[in-house]
Amino acid sequence: MMSTPEDQSCGICGRPLNVEVDPLSGDCGGDCWGCIGLIEAQMGGDPEENISIGSVATEVDWGWRESGGSPKSQRFFLENPEIGKTPVS
Ligand SMILES: [Zn+2]
């Protein structure tokens, strides 16, 4: 088991941050990318300026998020470690 410090979890959803198999657990200033990406995407605007819109749409395509952009649970990635790998390198 990987040890995770108590404070290393998302301030919004409580998701543990920086978990290797969970690409949505990236630390965005104390919150996870899963939450931040969706919030930013929901702000809307010009997709060329708000790149989170495209990023979230891509992650929906990859199966990392529900169709509405909600992040899938960390358990999903822990149980399916292959899916969290970025399809394009
Ligand atoms: Zn979160």
PDB file of C-alpha atoms and ligand atoms in Angstrom:
ATOM      1  CA  MET A   1       0.000   0.000   0.000  1.00  0.00           C
ATOM      2  CA  MET A   2       1.147   3.456  -0.828  1.00  0.00           C
ATOM      3  CA  SER A   3       1.070   5.758   2.161  1.00  0.00           C
ATOM      4  CA  THR A   4      -0.711   9.037   1.602  1.00  0.00           C
ATOM      5  CA  PRO A   5      -0.387  11.951   4.021  1.00  0.00           C
ATOM      6  CA  GLU A   6      -3.672  12.986   5.576  1.00  0.00           C
ATOM      7  CA  ASP A   7      -3.707  16.408   3.977  1.00  0.00           C
ATOM      8  CA  GLN A   8      -3.053  15.096   0.503  1.00  0.00           C
ATOM      9  CA  SER A   9      -6.669  14.828  -0.518  1.00  0.00           C
ATOM     10  CA  CYS A  10      -8.957  16.986  -2.611  1.00  0.00           C
ATOM     11  CA  GLY A  11     -10.512  19.855  -0.677  1.00  0.00           C
ATOM     12  CA  ILE A  12     -13.716  19.447  -2.693  1.00  0.00           C
ATOM     13  CA  CYS A  13     -14.380  15.714  -2.964  1.00  0.00           C
ATOM     14  CA  GLY A  14     -11.797  14.202  -0.629  1.00  0.00           C
ATOM     15  CA  ARG A  15     -10.145  12.175  -3.384  1.00  0.00           C
ATOM     16  CA  PRO A  16      -6.589  11.244  -2.412  1.00  0.00           C
ATOM     17  CA  LEU A  17      -4.201  13.286  -4.563  1.00  0.00           C
ATOM     18  CA  ASN A  18      -1.317  12.222  -6.770  1.00  0.00           C
ATOM     19  CA  VAL A  19      -2.302   8.569  -6.954  1.00  0.00           C
ATOM     20  CA  GLU A  20      -0.297   7.058  -9.766  1.00  0.00           C
ATOM     21  CA  VAL A  21      -3.031   5.054 -11.480  1.00  0.00           C
ATOM     22  CA  ASP A  22      -5.607   7.845 -11.152  1.00  0.00           C
ATOM     23  CA  PRO A  23      -4.997  10.580 -13.740  1.00  0.00           C
ATOM     24  CA  LEU A  24      -7.745  12.704 -12.202  1.00  0.00           C
ATOM     25  CA  SER A  25      -5.982  12.814  -8.846  1.00  0.00           C
ATOM     26  CA  GLY A  26      -3.427  15.387  -9.951  1.00  0.00           C
ATOM     27  CA  ASP A  27      -2.981  18.111  -7.361  1.00  0.00           C
ATOM     28  CA  CYS A  28      -4.469  21.398  -8.572  1.00  0.00           C
ATOM     29  CA  GLY A  29      -3.601  23.553  -5.586  1.00  0.00           C
ATOM     30  CA  GLY A  30      -5.154  21.264  -3.007  1.00  0.00           C
ATOM     31  CA  ASP A  31      -8.018  20.040  -5.139  1.00  0.00           C
ATOM     32  CA  CYS A  32      -8.016  17.213  -7.668  1.00  0.00           C
ATOM     33  CA  TRP A  33      -7.974  17.726 -11.416  1.00  0.00           C
ATOM     34  CA  GLY A  34     -11.200  15.713 -11.558  1.00  0.00           C
ATOM     35  CA  CYS A  35     -13.026  18.506  -9.719  1.00  0.00           C
ATOM     36  CA  ILE A  36     -11.061  21.453 -11.064  1.00  0.00           C
ATOM     37  CA  GLY A  37     -11.254  20.351 -14.672  1.00  0.00           C
ATOM     38  CA  LEU A  38     -15.022  20.025 -14.509  1.00  0.00           C
ATOM     39  CA  ILE A  39     -15.472  23.362 -12.745  1.00  0.00           C
ATOM     40  CA  GLU A  40     -13.262  25.105 -15.278  1.00  0.00           C
ATOM     41  CA  ALA A  41     -15.002  23.416 -18.200  1.00  0.00           C
ATOM     42  CA  GLN A  42     -18.390  24.447 -16.838  1.00  0.00           C
ATOM     43  CA  MET A  43     -17.274  28.061 -16.886  1.00  0.00           C
ATOM     44  CA  GLY A  44     -17.537  27.784 -20.637  1.00  0.00           C
ATOM     45  CA  GLY A  45     -16.276  30.416 -23.015  1.00  0.00           C
ATOM     46  CA  ASP A  46     -13.893  30.109 -25.902  1.00  0.00           C
ATOM     47  CA  PRO A  47     -12.465  26.570 -26.018  1.00  0.00           C
ATOM     48  CA  GLU A  48      -9.201  27.999 -27.316  1.00  0.00           C
ATOM     49  CA  GLU A  49      -8.822  30.067 -24.179  1.00  0.00           C
ATOM     50  CA  ASN A  50     -10.480  27.666 -21.745  1.00  0.00           C
ATOM     51  CA  ILE A  51      -8.528  24.536 -22.564  1.00  0.00           C
ATOM     52  CA  SER A  52     -10.263  22.641 -19.758  1.00  0.00           C
ATOM     53  CA  ILE A  53     -13.319  22.317 -22.017  1.00  0.00           C
ATOM     54  CA  GLY A  54     -11.337  20.246 -24.504  1.00  0.00           C
ATOM     55  CA  SER A  55      -9.446  18.372 -21.832  1.00  0.00           C
ATOM     56  CA  VAL A  56     -12.610  17.261 -20.056  1.00  0.00           C
ATOM     57  CA  ALA A  57     -14.258  16.279 -23.364  1.00  0.00           C
ATOM     58  CA  THR A  58     -11.213  14.200 -24.226  1.00  0.00           C
ATOM     59  CA  GLU A  59     -11.270  12.529 -20.841  1.00  0.00           C
ATOM     60  CA  VAL A  60     -14.935  11.654 -21.334  1.00  0.00           C
ATOM     61  CA  ASP A  61     -13.897   9.982 -24.592  1.00  0.00           C
ATOM     62  CA  TRP A  62     -11.166   8.089 -22.756  1.00  0.00           C
ATOM     63  CA  GLY A  63     -13.666   6.860 -20.194  1.00  0.00           C
ATOM     64  CA  TRP A  64     -12.140   8.784 -17.304  1.00  0.00           C
ATOM     65  CA  ARG A  65     -15.282  10.843 -16.781  1.00  0.00           C
ATOM     66  CA  GLU A  66     -19.017  10.365 -17.043  1.00  0.00           C
ATOM     67  CA  SER A  67     -20.670  11.886 -20.103  1.00  0.00           C
ATOM     68  CA  GLY A  68     -21.470  15.042 -18.143  1.00  0.00           C
ATOM     69  CA  GLY A  69     -17.832  15.470 -17.190  1.00  0.00           C
ATOM     70  CA  SER A  70     -18.088  14.182 -13.625  1.00  0.00           C
ATOM     71  CA  PRO A  71     -14.908  12.360 -12.688  1.00  0.00           C
ATOM     72  CA  LYS A  72     -15.153   8.621 -12.242  1.00  0.00           C
ATOM     73  CA  SER A  73     -14.264   7.434  -8.770  1.00  0.00           C
ATOM     74  CA  GLN A  74     -10.720   6.708  -7.781  1.00  0.00           C
ATOM     75  CA  ARG A  75     -11.822   3.167  -7.067  1.00  0.00           C
ATOM     76  CA  PHE A  76     -12.643   2.834 -10.758  1.00  0.00           C
ATOM     77  CA  PHE A  77      -9.038   3.632 -11.666  1.00  0.00           C
ATOM     78  CA  LEU A  78      -7.617   1.435  -8.923  1.00  0.00           C
ATOM     79  CA  GLU A  79      -9.683  -1.459 -10.241  1.00  0.00           C
ATOM     80  CA  ASN A  80      -8.862  -0.679 -13.880  1.00  0.00           C
ATOM     81  CA  PRO A  81      -5.239   0.508 -13.786  1.00  0.00           C
ATOM     82  CA  GLU A  82      -4.880   0.221 -17.549  1.00  0.00           C
ATOM     83  CA  ILE A  83      -7.544   2.794 -18.313  1.00  0.00           C
ATOM     84  CA  GLY A  84      -5.762   5.612 -16.535  1.00  0.00           C
ATOM     85  CA  LYS A  85      -2.845   5.494 -18.922  1.00  0.00           C
ATOM     86  CA  THR A  86      -2.988   8.269 -21.472  1.00  0.00           C
ATOM     87  CA  PRO A  87      -3.881   6.653 -24.804  1.00  0.00           C
ATOM     88  CA  VAL A  88      -1.643   8.992 -26.770  1.00  0.00           C
ATOM     89  CA  SER A  89       1.970   9.406 -25.784  1.00  0.00           C
TER      90      SER A  89
HETATM   91 ZN    ZN B   1     -11.878  16.422  -6.157  1.00  0.00          ZN
END
